[in-house]
Amino acid sequence: MSYPDYLWLLLGMGAVTYLPRLLPLVALADRSLPQGVRDWLGLIPVAILAALLAPSLFVAGPTNSLALGKAELFAAIPTLLVALGTRSLGAAVALGMGSFWLLSRFL
Amino acid sequence: MTRAQRFVILRDGAAAAWPICLGYFPIGLALGVLARKHGLAALDIGLMSLLVFAGSAQFIGVAMLGTKAAPLSIVLTTFVVNVRHLLMSSALAGHLHGAGKPFLAIFAYGVTDESFAVNMARFRSSWDRWRALVVNQLSNAVWIFATILGALVGNLVPDGALGIDFALPAMFIALLVLQLHSRIHVLTALAAVAVSVAWQLLLPGGTHAVAAAVIAASAGYLLLRRKENK
């Protein structure tokens, strides 16, 4: 691929990434939405966080198959408990990394 | 805004952004290494990080470049993988009342899974759009730096050092816990986990997050309505 072609590719990738990030902000920031839509949007953070996280715990990457023995899944358990107990991001990240490091040496 | 106020905003933003920066670092390095393998120079991948700024889409893009995929199919794949940000920006919009168009244009550039998760958790307490913008832009700076560094010297870094690969999943777990405000939120999260895994297994291709989020939030919404009507 020539360099100008590469630049055009980046501009295309950038545009289709930027527009979904921008358009809802511009369209919705100064509008008061109906209560129903606000309730639905209020559930989006929890839904999307869980949806983003789940495959990294339960799906084996290379084969795209269900996996119940990943180091990520086992490390997630103490991380979850500490997060529930302390509600501290720092504690959860530190303990999660430590657990994962130990587990990935033995699994 | 005085200089002291600006300093406080920067400090608060940095205090919120550090887990993202920690997590971006190894991923950025890995992307840089992959880019080198596929024949991109350090500045090529740095330019991609600057113009696109989307971790998973950049991995897919670099891999597709390696297989000589058509540019149009790379752009379309990028769109499919990143369309989930429509949902995130829609949810963020409610916290950006009164921000001008130029602010929104700059803010939108830094809306990622990670900055969204951190900022949404913070917006419930004392948070404002300037601190949120610091989170976005600091993450972006670390991402660009890490991808360039990865292309230059990434092959010298050992894999899996200190469990750093788990920094972002651990951060998502903690932020998810902070979002569990009610029983309906817990049920919505469980539904999203199940749908996301099933969707990824049956229909791989990067659409699991947006599909599972819409389905689970809608199911949670129906539960909420039913509870109110009782």
mmCIF file of C-alpha atoms in Angstrom:
data_model
loop_
_atom_site.group_PDB
_atom_site.id
_atom_site.type_symbol
_atom_site.label_atom_id
_atom_site.label_comp_id
_atom_site.label_asym_id
_atom_site.label_seq_id
_atom_site.Cartn_x
_atom_site.Cartn_y
_atom_site.Cartn_z
ATOM 1 C CA MET A 1 0.000 0.000 0.000
ATOM 2 C CA SER A 2 1.362 3.426 -0.958
ATOM 3 C CA TYR A 3 1.712 6.088 1.717
ATOM 4 C CA PRO A 4 -1.128 8.305 0.414
ATOM 5 C CA ASP A 5 -3.363 5.191 0.336
ATOM 6 C CA TYR A 6 -2.406 4.461 3.938
ATOM 7 C CA LEU A 7 -3.307 8.029 4.936
ATOM 8 C CA TRP A 8 -6.692 7.735 3.212
ATOM 9 C CA LEU A 9 -7.266 4.473 5.054
ATOM 10 C CA LEU A 10 -6.493 6.138 8.386
ATOM 11 C CA LEU A 11 -8.830 9.029 7.589
ATOM 12 C CA GLY A 12 -11.592 6.539 6.732
ATOM 13 C CA MET A 13 -11.030 4.517 9.895
ATOM 14 C CA GLY A 14 -10.856 7.742 11.901
ATOM 15 C CA ALA A 15 -14.105 9.091 10.441
ATOM 16 C CA VAL A 16 -16.156 5.934 11.109
ATOM 17 C CA THR A 17 -14.747 5.868 14.656
ATOM 18 C CA TYR A 18 -15.205 9.564 15.405
ATOM 19 C CA LEU A 19 -18.726 10.065 14.067
ATOM 20 C CA PRO A 20 -20.465 7.507 16.359
ATOM 21 C CA ARG A 21 -18.648 9.169 19.265
ATOM 22 C CA LEU A 22 -19.608 12.706 18.223
ATOM 23 C CA LEU A 23 -23.140 12.597 16.811
ATOM 24 C CA PRO A 24 -25.016 11.535 20.000
ATOM 25 C CA LEU A 25 -23.161 14.192 22.016
ATOM 26 C CA VAL A 26 -24.143 16.952 19.596
ATOM 27 C CA ALA A 27 -27.697 15.666 19.194
ATOM 28 C CA LEU A 28 -28.461 14.953 22.851
ATOM 29 C CA ALA A 29 -26.295 17.158 25.114
ATOM 30 C CA ASP A 30 -28.791 20.020 25.279
ATOM 31 C CA ARG A 31 -32.005 18.084 24.945
ATOM 32 C CA SER A 32 -34.051 16.759 27.837
ATOM 33 C CA LEU A 33 -35.035 13.217 26.938
ATOM 34 C CA PRO A 34 -38.287 11.469 27.909
ATOM 35 C CA GLN A 35 -38.097 9.610 31.221
ATOM 36 C CA GLY A 36 -38.325 6.215 29.488
ATOM 37 C CA VAL A 37 -35.286 6.914 27.305
ATOM 38 C CA ARG A 38 -33.364 8.195 30.330
ATOM 39 C CA ASP A 39 -34.199 5.033 32.272
ATOM 40 C CA TRP A 40 -32.995 2.905 29.352
ATOM 41 C CA LEU A 41 -29.798 4.931 28.973
ATOM 42 C CA GLY A 42 -29.291 4.643 32.737
ATOM 43 C CA LEU A 43 -28.903 0.894 32.273
ATOM 44 C CA ILE A 44 -26.461 1.234 29.347
ATOM 45 C CA PRO A 45 -23.276 1.665 31.451
ATOM 46 C CA VAL A 46 -23.820 -1.496 33.472
ATOM 47 C CA ALA A 47 -24.923 -3.424 30.386
ATOM 48 C CA ILE A 48 -22.043 -2.368 28.185
ATOM 49 C CA LEU A 49 -19.389 -2.848 30.874
ATOM 50 C CA ALA A 50 -20.611 -6.396 31.511
ATOM 51 C CA ALA A 51 -20.863 -7.062 27.772
ATOM 52 C CA LEU A 52 -17.312 -5.833 27.121
ATOM 53 C CA LEU A 53 -15.852 -7.790 30.022
ATOM 54 C CA ALA A 54 -17.608 -11.155 29.635
ATOM 55 C CA PRO A 55 -15.832 -12.604 26.572
ATOM 56 C CA SER A 56 -12.397 -11.927 28.093
ATOM 57 C CA LEU A 57 -13.412 -14.164 31.022
ATOM 58 C CA PHE A 58 -15.439 -16.881 29.293
ATOM 59 C CA VAL A 59 -14.256 -17.141 25.668
ATOM 60 C CA ALA A 60 -10.928 -18.661 24.582
ATOM 61 C CA GLY A 61 -9.515 -16.232 22.018
ATOM 62 C CA PRO A 62 -7.732 -18.430 19.480
ATOM 63 C CA THR A 63 -10.571 -20.939 18.995
ATOM 64 C CA ASN A 64 -13.487 -18.632 19.889
ATOM 65 C CA SER A 65 -14.978 -21.351 22.093
ATOM 66 C CA LEU A 66 -16.513 -21.385 25.564
ATOM 67 C CA ALA A 67 -13.839 -21.710 28.272
ATOM 68 C CA LEU A 68 -14.430 -22.079 32.006
ATOM 69 C CA GLY A 69 -10.787 -22.427 33.058
ATOM 70 C CA LYS A 70 -9.124 -19.209 31.946
ATOM 71 C CA ALA A 71 -6.682 -17.500 34.316
ATOM 72 C CA GLU A 72 -8.710 -14.328 33.672
ATOM 73 C CA LEU A 73 -11.833 -15.980 35.094
ATOM 74 C CA PHE A 74 -10.094 -17.220 38.243
ATOM 75 C CA ALA A 75 -8.381 -13.859 38.759
ATOM 76 C CA ALA A 76 -11.760 -12.154 38.346
ATOM 77 C CA ILE A 77 -13.140 -13.831 41.491
ATOM 78 C CA PRO A 78 -10.840 -12.216 44.104
ATOM 79 C CA THR A 79 -10.956 -8.987 42.088
ATOM 80 C CA LEU A 80 -14.749 -8.973 42.261
ATOM 81 C CA LEU A 81 -14.769 -9.729 45.991
ATOM 82 C CA VAL A 82 -12.300 -6.950 46.756
ATOM 83 C CA ALA A 83 -14.224 -4.511 44.563
ATOM 84 C CA LEU A 84 -17.470 -5.412 46.350
ATOM 85 C CA GLY A 85 -15.812 -5.133 49.769
ATOM 86 C CA THR A 86 -13.729 -1.987 49.329
ATOM 87 C CA ARG A 87 -15.367 -0.253 46.303
ATOM 88 C CA SER A 88 -11.796 0.833 45.580
ATOM 89 C CA LEU A 89 -10.571 0.854 42.001
ATOM 90 C CA GLY A 90 -6.921 0.872 43.052
ATOM 91 C CA ALA A 91 -7.266 -2.105 45.387
ATOM 92 C CA ALA A 92 -9.148 -4.108 42.768
ATOM 93 C CA VAL A 93 -6.637 -3.375 40.004
ATOM 94 C CA ALA A 94 -3.619 -4.165 42.222
ATOM 95 C CA LEU A 95 -5.099 -7.386 43.575
ATOM 96 C CA GLY A 96 -6.396 -8.403 40.143
ATOM 97 C CA MET A 97 -2.968 -7.973 38.556
ATOM 98 C CA GLY A 98 -1.296 -9.880 41.400
ATOM 99 C CA SER A 99 -3.764 -12.769 41.189
ATOM 100 C CA PHE A 100 -3.546 -12.937 37.430
ATOM 101 C CA TRP A 101 0.235 -12.918 37.521
ATOM 102 C CA LEU A 102 0.305 -15.795 40.042
ATOM 103 C CA LEU A 103 -2.420 -17.767 38.237
ATOM 104 C CA SER A 104 -0.890 -17.440 34.792
ATOM 105 C CA ARG A 105 2.336 -18.920 36.152
ATOM 106 C CA PHE A 106 0.521 -22.057 37.328
ATOM 107 C CA LEU A 107 -2.237 -22.550 34.736
ATOM 108 C CA MET B 1 -10.164 29.660 35.355
ATOM 109 C CA THR B 2 -7.071 30.406 37.428
ATOM 110 C CA ARG B 3 -3.851 28.462 37.186
ATOM 111 C CA ALA B 4 -4.525 26.837 40.589
ATOM 112 C CA GLN B 5 -7.975 25.671 39.458
ATOM 113 C CA ARG B 6 -6.509 24.239 36.283
ATOM 114 C CA PHE B 7 -3.931 22.367 38.293
ATOM 115 C CA VAL B 8 -6.633 20.828 40.511
ATOM 116 C CA ILE B 9 -8.593 19.718 37.434
ATOM 117 C CA LEU B 10 -5.488 18.149 35.898
ATOM 118 C CA ARG B 11 -4.639 16.420 39.183
ATOM 119 C CA ASP B 12 -8.184 15.038 39.626
ATOM 120 C CA GLY B 13 -8.279 13.850 36.020
ATOM 121 C CA ALA B 14 -4.907 12.148 36.345
ATOM 122 C CA ALA B 15 -5.959 10.484 39.608
ATOM 123 C CA ALA B 16 -8.974 9.024 37.800
ATOM 124 C CA ALA B 17 -7.120 8.069 34.617
ATOM 125 C CA TRP B 18 -4.187 6.131 36.050
ATOM 126 C CA PRO B 19 -5.715 2.621 35.805
ATOM 127 C CA ILE B 20 -6.503 3.310 32.138
ATOM 128 C CA CYS B 21 -2.952 4.485 31.476
ATOM 129 C CA LEU B 22 -1.543 1.457 33.272
ATOM 130 C CA GLY B 23 -3.749 -0.847 31.220
ATOM 131 C CA TYR B 24 -3.164 0.919 27.898
ATOM 132 C CA PHE B 25 0.572 0.649 28.207
ATOM 133 C CA PRO B 26 1.037 -3.110 27.579
ATOM 134 C CA ILE B 27 -1.756 -3.164 24.984
ATOM 135 C CA GLY B 28 -0.197 -0.245 23.135
ATOM 136 C CA LEU B 29 3.203 -1.935 23.251
ATOM 137 C CA ALA B 30 1.676 -5.149 21.877
ATOM 138 C CA LEU B 31 -0.033 -3.248 19.066
ATOM 139 C CA GLY B 32 3.259 -1.561 18.204
ATOM 140 C CA VAL B 33 5.020 -4.923 18.045
ATOM 141 C CA LEU B 34 2.274 -6.343 15.820
ATOM 142 C CA ALA B 35 2.430 -3.286 13.564
ATOM 143 C CA ARG B 36 6.185 -3.738 13.127
ATOM 144 C CA LYS B 37 5.636 -7.371 12.182
ATOM 145 C CA HIS B 38 3.189 -6.287 9.507
ATOM 146 C CA GLY B 39 5.626 -3.775 8.056
ATOM 147 C CA LEU B 40 4.361 -0.527 9.603
ATOM 148 C CA ALA B 41 6.976 1.919 10.914
ATOM 149 C CA ALA B 42 6.751 3.434 14.391
ATOM 150 C CA LEU B 43 5.381 6.715 13.058
ATOM 151 C CA ASP B 44 2.822 4.896 10.849
ATOM 152 C CA ILE B 45 1.241 3.201 13.843
ATOM 153 C CA GLY B 46 1.589 6.381 15.936
ATOM 154 C CA LEU B 47 -0.329 8.268 13.251
ATOM 155 C CA MET B 48 -3.020 5.573 13.315
ATOM 156 C CA SER B 49 -3.287 5.907 17.110
ATOM 157 C CA LEU B 50 -3.623 9.670 16.706
ATOM 158 C CA LEU B 51 -6.218 9.601 13.906
ATOM 159 C CA VAL B 52 -8.251 6.557 14.930
ATOM 160 C CA PHE B 53 -7.660 6.052 18.694
ATOM 161 C CA ALA B 54 -9.591 2.798 19.075
ATOM 162 C CA GLY B 55 -7.684 -0.124 20.550
ATOM 163 C CA SER B 56 -9.537 -3.174 19.301
ATOM 164 C CA ALA B 57 -10.249 -1.675 15.875
ATOM 165 C CA GLN B 58 -6.560 -0.830 15.460
ATOM 166 C CA PHE B 59 -5.554 -4.422 16.235
ATOM 167 C CA ILE B 60 -8.029 -5.675 13.650
ATOM 168 C CA GLY B 61 -6.950 -2.989 11.170
ATOM 169 C CA VAL B 62 -3.262 -3.871 11.501
ATOM 170 C CA ALA B 63 -4.006 -7.576 11.147
ATOM 171 C CA MET B 64 -6.129 -6.913 8.048
ATOM 172 C CA LEU B 65 -3.365 -4.749 6.556
ATOM 173 C CA GLY B 66 -1.076 -7.738 7.087
ATOM 174 C CA THR B 67 -3.389 -9.932 5.003
ATOM 175 C CA LYS B 68 -3.650 -7.251 2.266
ATOM 176 C CA ALA B 69 -7.367 -6.777 2.854
ATOM 177 C CA ALA B 70 -9.160 -4.142 0.762
ATOM 178 C CA PRO B 71 -9.116 -0.696 2.457
ATOM 179 C CA LEU B 72 -12.898 -0.429 2.213
ATOM 180 C CA SER B 73 -13.387 -3.669 4.127
ATOM 181 C CA ILE B 74 -10.969 -2.430 6.816
ATOM 182 C CA VAL B 75 -12.994 0.780 7.164
ATOM 183 C CA LEU B 76 -16.281 -1.132 7.307
ATOM 184 C CA THR B 77 -14.928 -3.507 9.945
ATOM 185 C CA THR B 78 -13.702 -0.535 11.966
ATOM 186 C CA PHE B 79 -17.182 0.959 11.814
ATOM 187 C CA VAL B 80 -18.863 -2.263 12.951
ATOM 188 C CA VAL B 81 -16.449 -2.678 15.858
ATOM 189 C CA ASN B 82 -16.779 0.948 16.960
ATOM 190 C CA VAL B 83 -20.486 1.569 16.514
ATOM 191 C CA ARG B 84 -20.919 0.685 20.216
ATOM 192 C CA HIS B 85 -19.645 4.179 21.024
ATOM 193 C CA LEU B 86 -23.031 5.498 19.833
ATOM 194 C CA LEU B 87 -24.457 4.049 23.034
ATOM 195 C CA MET B 88 -21.695 5.425 25.232
ATOM 196 C CA SER B 89 -21.910 8.950 23.829
ATOM 197 C CA SER B 90 -25.700 8.846 24.199
ATOM 198 C CA ALA B 91 -25.312 7.983 27.879
ATOM 199 C CA LEU B 92 -22.554 10.590 28.357
ATOM 200 C CA ALA B 93 -24.587 13.354 26.697
ATOM 201 C CA GLY B 94 -26.771 13.791 29.786
ATOM 202 C CA HIS B 95 -23.694 14.880 31.749
ATOM 203 C CA LEU B 96 -22.547 17.437 29.172
ATOM 204 C CA HIS B 97 -25.414 19.930 29.288
ATOM 205 C CA GLY B 98 -24.295 23.416 28.398
ATOM 206 C CA ALA B 99 -21.021 22.386 26.773
ATOM 207 C CA GLY B 100 -20.347 24.205 23.500
ATOM 208 C CA LYS B 101 -19.944 22.492 20.144
ATOM 209 C CA PRO B 102 -16.122 22.894 20.097
ATOM 210 C CA PHE B 103 -15.890 21.233 23.507
ATOM 211 C CA LEU B 104 -18.080 18.345 22.340
ATOM 212 C CA ALA B 105 -15.986 17.969 19.172
ATOM 213 C CA ILE B 106 -12.817 17.576 21.237
ATOM 214 C CA PHE B 107 -14.458 15.466 23.925
ATOM 215 C CA ALA B 108 -15.927 13.015 21.385
ATOM 216 C CA TYR B 109 -12.443 12.180 20.107
ATOM 217 C CA GLY B 110 -11.539 10.625 23.461
ATOM 218 C CA VAL B 111 -14.690 8.575 24.113
ATOM 219 C CA THR B 112 -13.408 5.015 24.565
ATOM 220 C CA ASP B 113 -14.710 2.007 26.515
ATOM 221 C CA GLU B 114 -12.279 2.827 29.302
ATOM 222 C CA SER B 115 -12.735 6.600 29.556
ATOM 223 C CA PHE B 116 -16.503 6.082 29.339
ATOM 224 C CA ALA B 117 -16.432 3.594 32.213
ATOM 225 C CA VAL B 118 -14.273 5.799 34.441
ATOM 226 C CA ASN B 119 -16.133 9.029 33.697
ATOM 227 C CA MET B 120 -19.612 7.520 34.132
ATOM 228 C CA ALA B 121 -18.623 6.186 37.554
ATOM 229 C CA ARG B 122 -17.253 9.616 38.509
ATOM 230 C CA PHE B 123 -20.119 11.691 37.146
ATOM 231 C CA ARG B 124 -22.345 10.337 39.911
ATOM 232 C CA SER B 125 -20.336 12.288 42.496
ATOM 233 C CA SER B 126 -18.240 15.426 42.128
ATOM 234 C CA TRP B 127 -17.145 15.378 38.507
ATOM 235 C CA ASP B 128 -17.381 17.805 35.629
ATOM 236 C CA ARG B 129 -16.717 17.841 31.927
ATOM 237 C CA TRP B 130 -13.232 19.339 32.231
ATOM 238 C CA ARG B 131 -12.028 16.584 34.535
ATOM 239 C CA ALA B 132 -13.648 14.057 32.189
ATOM 240 C CA LEU B 133 -11.785 15.630 29.269
ATOM 241 C CA VAL B 134 -8.483 15.245 31.140
ATOM 242 C CA VAL B 135 -9.233 11.523 31.548
ATOM 243 C CA ASN B 136 -9.908 11.223 27.802
ATOM 244 C CA GLN B 137 -6.818 13.092 26.673
ATOM 245 C CA LEU B 138 -4.353 11.575 29.147
ATOM 246 C CA SER B 139 -5.450 8.108 28.071
ATOM 247 C CA ASN B 140 -5.006 9.148 24.446
ATOM 248 C CA ALA B 141 -1.503 10.492 25.068
ATOM 249 C CA VAL B 142 -0.394 7.286 26.796
ATOM 250 C CA TRP B 143 -1.938 5.205 24.003
ATOM 251 C CA ILE B 144 -0.102 7.056 21.233
ATOM 252 C CA PHE B 145 3.174 6.947 23.173
ATOM 253 C CA ALA B 146 2.850 3.222 23.989
ATOM 254 C CA THR B 147 2.071 2.171 20.407
ATOM 255 C CA ILE B 148 5.077 4.102 19.080
ATOM 256 C CA LEU B 149 7.307 2.709 21.829
ATOM 257 C CA GLY B 150 6.024 -0.797 21.083
ATOM 258 C CA ALA B 151 7.017 -0.469 17.433
ATOM 259 C CA LEU B 152 10.481 0.750 18.443
ATOM 260 C CA VAL B 153 11.466 -1.480 21.363
ATOM 261 C CA GLY B 154 8.394 -3.610 22.189
ATOM 262 C CA ASN B 155 10.141 -6.881 21.379
ATOM 263 C CA LEU B 156 12.495 -6.233 24.311
ATOM 264 C CA VAL B 157 9.649 -6.293 26.858
ATOM 265 C CA PRO B 158 8.821 -9.715 28.358
ATOM 266 C CA ASP B 159 5.250 -10.980 27.895
ATOM 267 C CA GLY B 160 2.884 -10.858 30.839
ATOM 268 C CA ALA B 161 5.170 -8.955 33.223
ATOM 269 C CA LEU B 162 3.530 -8.392 36.640
ATOM 270 C CA GLY B 163 0.070 -9.401 35.484
ATOM 271 C CA ILE B 164 -0.267 -6.032 33.758
ATOM 272 C CA ASP B 165 -2.384 -7.670 31.035
ATOM 273 C CA PHE B 166 -5.143 -7.954 33.622
ATOM 274 C CA ALA B 167 -5.125 -4.241 34.561
ATOM 275 C CA LEU B 168 -8.002 -3.313 32.249
ATOM 276 C CA PRO B 169 -10.239 -6.350 32.981
ATOM 277 C CA ALA B 170 -9.708 -5.695 36.720
ATOM 278 C CA MET B 171 -10.617 -2.045 36.215
ATOM 279 C CA PHE B 172 -13.780 -3.037 34.342
ATOM 280 C CA ILE B 173 -14.758 -5.410 37.157
ATOM 281 C CA ALA B 174 -14.351 -2.662 39.764
ATOM 282 C CA LEU B 175 -16.224 -0.094 37.662
ATOM 283 C CA LEU B 176 -18.972 -2.610 36.996
ATOM 284 C CA VAL B 177 -19.369 -3.106 40.758
ATOM 285 C CA LEU B 178 -19.710 0.672 41.167
ATOM 286 C CA GLN B 179 -22.547 0.614 38.602
ATOM 287 C CA LEU B 180 -24.635 -1.990 40.470
ATOM 288 C CA HIS B 181 -27.071 0.485 42.023
ATOM 289 C CA SER B 182 -30.119 -1.787 42.289
ATOM 290 C CA ARG B 183 -31.308 -5.337 41.784
ATOM 291 C CA ILE B 184 -32.338 -4.409 38.242
ATOM 292 C CA HIS B 185 -28.786 -3.264 37.519
ATOM 293 C CA VAL B 186 -27.448 -6.605 38.766
ATOM 294 C CA LEU B 187 -29.915 -8.537 36.587
ATOM 295 C CA THR B 188 -29.050 -6.347 33.590
ATOM 296 C CA ALA B 189 -25.342 -7.074 34.084
ATOM 297 C CA LEU B 190 -25.966 -10.835 34.289
ATOM 298 C CA ALA B 191 -28.091 -10.722 31.136
ATOM 299 C CA ALA B 192 -25.370 -8.752 29.342
ATOM 300 C CA VAL B 193 -22.732 -11.322 30.332
ATOM 301 C CA ALA B 194 -24.834 -14.226 29.022
ATOM 302 C CA VAL B 195 -25.887 -12.521 25.786
ATOM 303 C CA SER B 196 -22.403 -11.170 25.094
ATOM 304 C CA VAL B 197 -20.729 -14.576 25.469
ATOM 305 C CA ALA B 198 -23.389 -16.347 23.414
ATOM 306 C CA TRP B 199 -23.257 -13.655 20.701
ATOM 307 C CA GLN B 200 -19.464 -13.782 20.514
ATOM 308 C CA LEU B 201 -19.547 -17.588 20.187
ATOM 309 C CA LEU B 202 -22.273 -17.661 17.530
ATOM 310 C CA LEU B 203 -21.603 -14.422 15.639
ATOM 311 C CA PRO B 204 -17.943 -13.427 16.111
ATOM 312 C CA GLY B 205 -16.851 -10.193 14.459
ATOM 313 C CA GLY B 206 -16.856 -7.531 17.129
ATOM 314 C CA THR B 207 -20.576 -6.821 17.443
ATOM 315 C CA HIS B 208 -21.136 -8.648 20.750
ATOM 316 C CA ALA B 209 -20.756 -5.566 22.968
ATOM 317 C CA VAL B 210 -23.282 -3.340 21.241
ATOM 318 C CA ALA B 211 -25.767 -6.185 20.677
ATOM 319 C CA ALA B 212 -25.591 -7.493 24.251
ATOM 320 C CA ALA B 213 -25.770 -3.981 25.736
ATOM 321 C CA VAL B 214 -28.917 -3.108 23.770
ATOM 322 C CA ILE B 215 -30.609 -6.433 24.546
ATOM 323 C CA ALA B 216 -29.699 -6.438 28.250
ATOM 324 C CA ALA B 217 -30.580 -2.759 28.811
ATOM 325 C CA SER B 218 -33.931 -3.312 27.088
ATOM 326 C CA ALA B 219 -34.634 -6.377 29.224
ATOM 327 C CA GLY B 220 -33.700 -4.408 32.342
ATOM 328 C CA TYR B 221 -35.934 -1.563 31.211
ATOM 329 C CA LEU B 222 -38.907 -3.926 30.807
ATOM 330 C CA LEU B 223 -38.273 -5.271 34.318
ATOM 331 C CA LEU B 224 -38.204 -1.709 35.622
ATOM 332 C CA ARG B 225 -41.544 -0.875 33.945
ATOM 333 C CA ARG B 226 -43.141 -4.057 35.262
ATOM 334 C CA LYS B 227 -41.986 -3.271 38.769
ATOM 335 C CA GLU B 228 -43.429 0.247 38.556
ATOM 336 C CA ASN B 229 -46.797 -1.021 37.313
ATOM 337 C CA LYS B 230 -47.237 -3.418 40.195
#
